Structure formats: structure tokens, C-alpha cells
mmCIF file with all atom_site columns, C-alpha atoms in Angstrom:
data_model
loop_
_atom_site.group_PDB
_atom_site.id
_atom_site.type_symbol
_atom_site.label_atom_id
_atom_site.label_alt_id
_atom_site.label_comp_id
_atom_site.label_asym_id
_atom_site.label_entity_id
_atom_site.label_seq_id
_atom_site.pdbx_PDB_ins_code
_atom_site.Cartn_x
_atom_site.Cartn_y
_atom_site.Cartn_z
_atom_site.occupancy
_atom_site.B_iso_or_equiv
_atom_site.pdbx_formal_charge
_atom_site.auth_seq_id
_atom_site.auth_comp_id
_atom_site.auth_asym_id
_atom_site.auth_atom_id
_atom_site.pdbx_PDB_model_num
ATOM 1  C CA . MET A 1 1  ? 15.008 104.332 125.080 1.00 47.00 ? 1  MET A CA 1
ATOM 2  C CA . SER A 1 2  ? 18.477 104.036 123.548 1.00 57.00 ? 2  SER A CA 1
ATOM 3  C CA . ALA A 1 3  ? 18.416 107.772 122.735 1.00 57.00 ? 3  ALA A CA 1
ATOM 4  C CA . ASP A 1 4  ? 17.678 108.452 126.405 1.00 61.00 ? 4  ASP A CA 1
ATOM 5  C CA . ARG A 1 5  ? 20.673 106.317 127.411 1.00 62.00 ? 5  ARG A CA 1
ATOM 6  C CA . LEU A 1 6  ? 22.916 108.164 124.968 1.00 57.00 ? 6  LEU A CA 1
ATOM 7  C CA . ASP A 1 7  ? 21.765 111.500 126.364 1.00 62.00 ? 7  ASP A CA 1
ATOM 8  C CA . ARG A 1 8  ? 22.677 110.427 129.893 1.00 62.00 ? 8  ARG A CA 1
ATOM 9  C CA . GLN A 1 9  ? 26.017 108.846 129.006 1.00 64.00 ? 9  GLN A CA 1
ATOM 10 C CA . PRO A 1 10 ? 28.072 112.078 128.708 1.00 66.00 ? 10 PRO A CA 1
ATOM 11 C CA . VAL A 1 11 ? 26.807 113.249 132.095 1.00 75.00 ? 11 VAL A CA 1
ATOM 12 C CA . ASN A 1 12 ? 27.709 109.898 133.638 1.00 84.00 ? 12 ASN A CA 1
ATOM 13 C CA . LEU A 1 13 ? 31.156 110.019 132.024 1.00 86.00 ? 13 LEU A CA 1
ATOM 14 C CA . THR A 1 14 ? 31.682 113.551 133.301 1.00 89.00 ? 14 THR A CA 1
ATOM 15 C CA . VAL A 1 15 ? 30.692 112.488 136.810 1.00 90.00 ? 15 VAL A CA 1
ATOM 16 C CA . ALA A 1 16 ? 32.968 109.447 136.610 1.00 90.00 ? 16 ALA A CA 1
ATOM 17 C CA . ILE A 1 17 ? 35.901 111.580 135.447 1.00 92.00 ? 17 ILE A CA 1
ATOM 18 C CA . ARG A 1 18 ? 35.318 114.110 138.220 1.00 93.00 ? 18 ARG A CA 1
ATOM 19 C CA . GLU A 1 19 ? 35.143 111.337 140.810 1.00 94.00 ? 19 GLU A CA 1
ATOM 20 C CA . GLN A 1 20 ? 38.355 109.801 139.475 1.00 96.00 ? 20 GLN A CA 1
ATOM 21 C CA . LEU A 1 21 ? 40.168 113.148 139.575 1.00 97.00 ? 21 LEU A CA 1
ATOM 22 C CA . ALA A 1 22 ? 38.924 113.790 143.107 1.00 97.00 ? 22 ALA A CA 1
ATOM 23 C CA . ARG A 1 23 ? 40.098 110.319 144.162 1.00 97.00 ? 23 ARG A CA 1
ATOM 24 C CA . ARG A 1 24 ? 43.545 110.959 142.675 1.00 97.00 ? 24 ARG A CA 1
ATOM 25 C CA . ARG A 1 25 ? 43.789 114.314 144.464 1.00 96.00 ? 25 ARG A CA 1
ATOM 26 C CA . ARG A 1 26 ? 42.865 112.687 147.775 1.00 96.00 ? 26 ARG A CA 1
ATOM 27 C CA . GLU A 1 27 ? 45.460 109.953 147.222 1.00 96.00 ? 27 GLU A CA 1
ATOM 28 C CA . GLN A 1 28 ? 48.138 112.530 146.402 1.00 94.00 ? 28 GLN A CA 1
ATOM 29 C CA . LEU A 1 29 ? 47.274 114.553 149.501 1.00 93.00 ? 29 LEU A CA 1
ATOM 30 C CA . ASP A 1 30 ? 47.278 111.387 151.621 1.00 92.00 ? 30 ASP A CA 1
ATOM 31 C CA . ARG A 1 31 ? 50.748 110.502 150.332 1.00 90.00 ? 31 ARG A CA 1
ATOM 32 C CA . LEU A 1 32 ? 51.979 114.042 150.912 1.00 89.00 ? 32 LEU A CA 1
ATOM 33 C CA . PHE A 1 33 ? 50.679 114.209 154.471 1.00 86.00 ? 33 PHE A CA 1
ATOM 34 C CA . ARG A 1 34 ? 51.882 110.681 155.218 1.00 83.00 ? 34 ARG A CA 1
ATOM 35 C CA . ARG A 1 35 ? 55.361 111.727 154.093 1.00 71.00 ? 35 ARG A CA 1
ATOM 36 C CA . ASP A 1 36 ? 55.157 114.820 156.312 1.00 61.00 ? 36 ASP A CA 1
ATOM 37 C CA . ASP A 1 37 ? 53.946 112.728 159.253 1.00 57.00 ? 37 ASP A CA 1
ATOM 38 C CA . ASP A 1 38 ? 56.798 110.241 158.786 1.00 55.00 ? 38 ASP A CA 1
ATOM 39 C CA . HIS A 1 39 ? 59.280 113.101 158.673 1.00 55.00 ? 39 HIS A CA 1
ATOM 40 C CA . VAL A 1 40 ? 57.899 114.595 161.883 1.00 53.00 ? 40 VAL A CA 1
ATOM 41 C CA . VAL A 1 41 ? 57.939 111.196 163.612 1.00 50.00 ? 41 VAL A CA 1
ATOM 42 C CA . ASP A 1 42 ? 61.540 110.619 162.513 1.00 50.00 ? 42 ASP A CA 1
ATOM 43 C CA . GLN A 1 43 ? 62.548 113.992 163.924 1.00 52.00 ? 43 GLN A CA 1
ATOM 44 C CA . GLY A 1 44 ? 60.736 113.164 167.151 1.00 52.00 ? 44 GLY A CA 1
ATOM 45 C CA . ASP A 1 45 ? 62.483 109.797 167.452 1.00 53.00 ? 45 ASP A CA 1
ATOM 46 C CA . ASP A 1 46 ? 65.907 111.345 166.872 1.00 53.00 ? 46 ASP A CA 1
ATOM 47 C CA . HIS A 1 47 ? 65.156 114.054 169.422 1.00 54.00 ? 47 HIS A CA 1
ATOM 48 C CA . ASP A 1 48 ? 64.016 111.518 172.024 1.00 54.00 ? 48 ASP A CA 1
ATOM 49 C CA . VAL A 1 49 ? 67.165 109.426 171.550 1.00 55.00 ? 49 VAL A CA 1
ATOM 50 C CA . ASP A 1 50 ? 69.371 112.509 171.984 1.00 56.00 ? 50 ASP A CA 1
ATOM 51 C CA . ASP A 1 51 ? 67.554 113.435 175.214 1.00 60.00 ? 51 ASP A CA 1
ATOM 52 C CA . GLN A 1 52 ? 68.276 110.073 176.869 1.00 61.00 ? 52 GLN A CA 1
ATOM 53 C CA . PRO A 1 53 ? 71.116 109.988 179.377 1.00 60.00 ? 53 PRO A CA 1
ATOM 54 C CA . PRO A 1 54 ? 74.271 108.216 178.132 1.00 61.00 ? 54 PRO A CA 1
ATOM 55 C CA . ASP A 1 55 ? 73.795 105.414 180.692 1.00 64.00 ? 55 ASP A CA 1
ATOM 56 C CA . ALA A 1 56 ? 70.434 104.447 179.176 1.00 54.00 ? 56 ALA A CA 1
ATOM 57 C CA . ALA A 1 57 ? 71.928 103.883 175.720 1.00 52.00 ? 57 ALA A CA 1
#
């Protein structure tokens, strides 16, 4: 039984490593897109403020 566990361990480690790498990639992409979204929102806010008539400010 212990030999069977040892045979399965490398596969489980490989799967765990792949899952961890995939998780890191998703987190990096989330951060990247969040940064892009914030940048777009900031541009939108600045644009909206510039479009307001001077009396509203």
C-alpha cells in the first residue's frame, strides 16, 4: 500500500504545482485588468468633470 501511495505522490505534486501556477496566473491577470479598469474609470471621471458647466462646479 505504501508503494501505491509513493507512485501516486508525484502525480499529485504535479497537479498541485499546475493548480498553483494557474492560480498565480489568474491573480496576475486579475491585478492587470483591475489596474486597467481603474485607469479607464479615472479617465472617465476626469472627462465627466471637464464636461460639467462652470456653474455646476
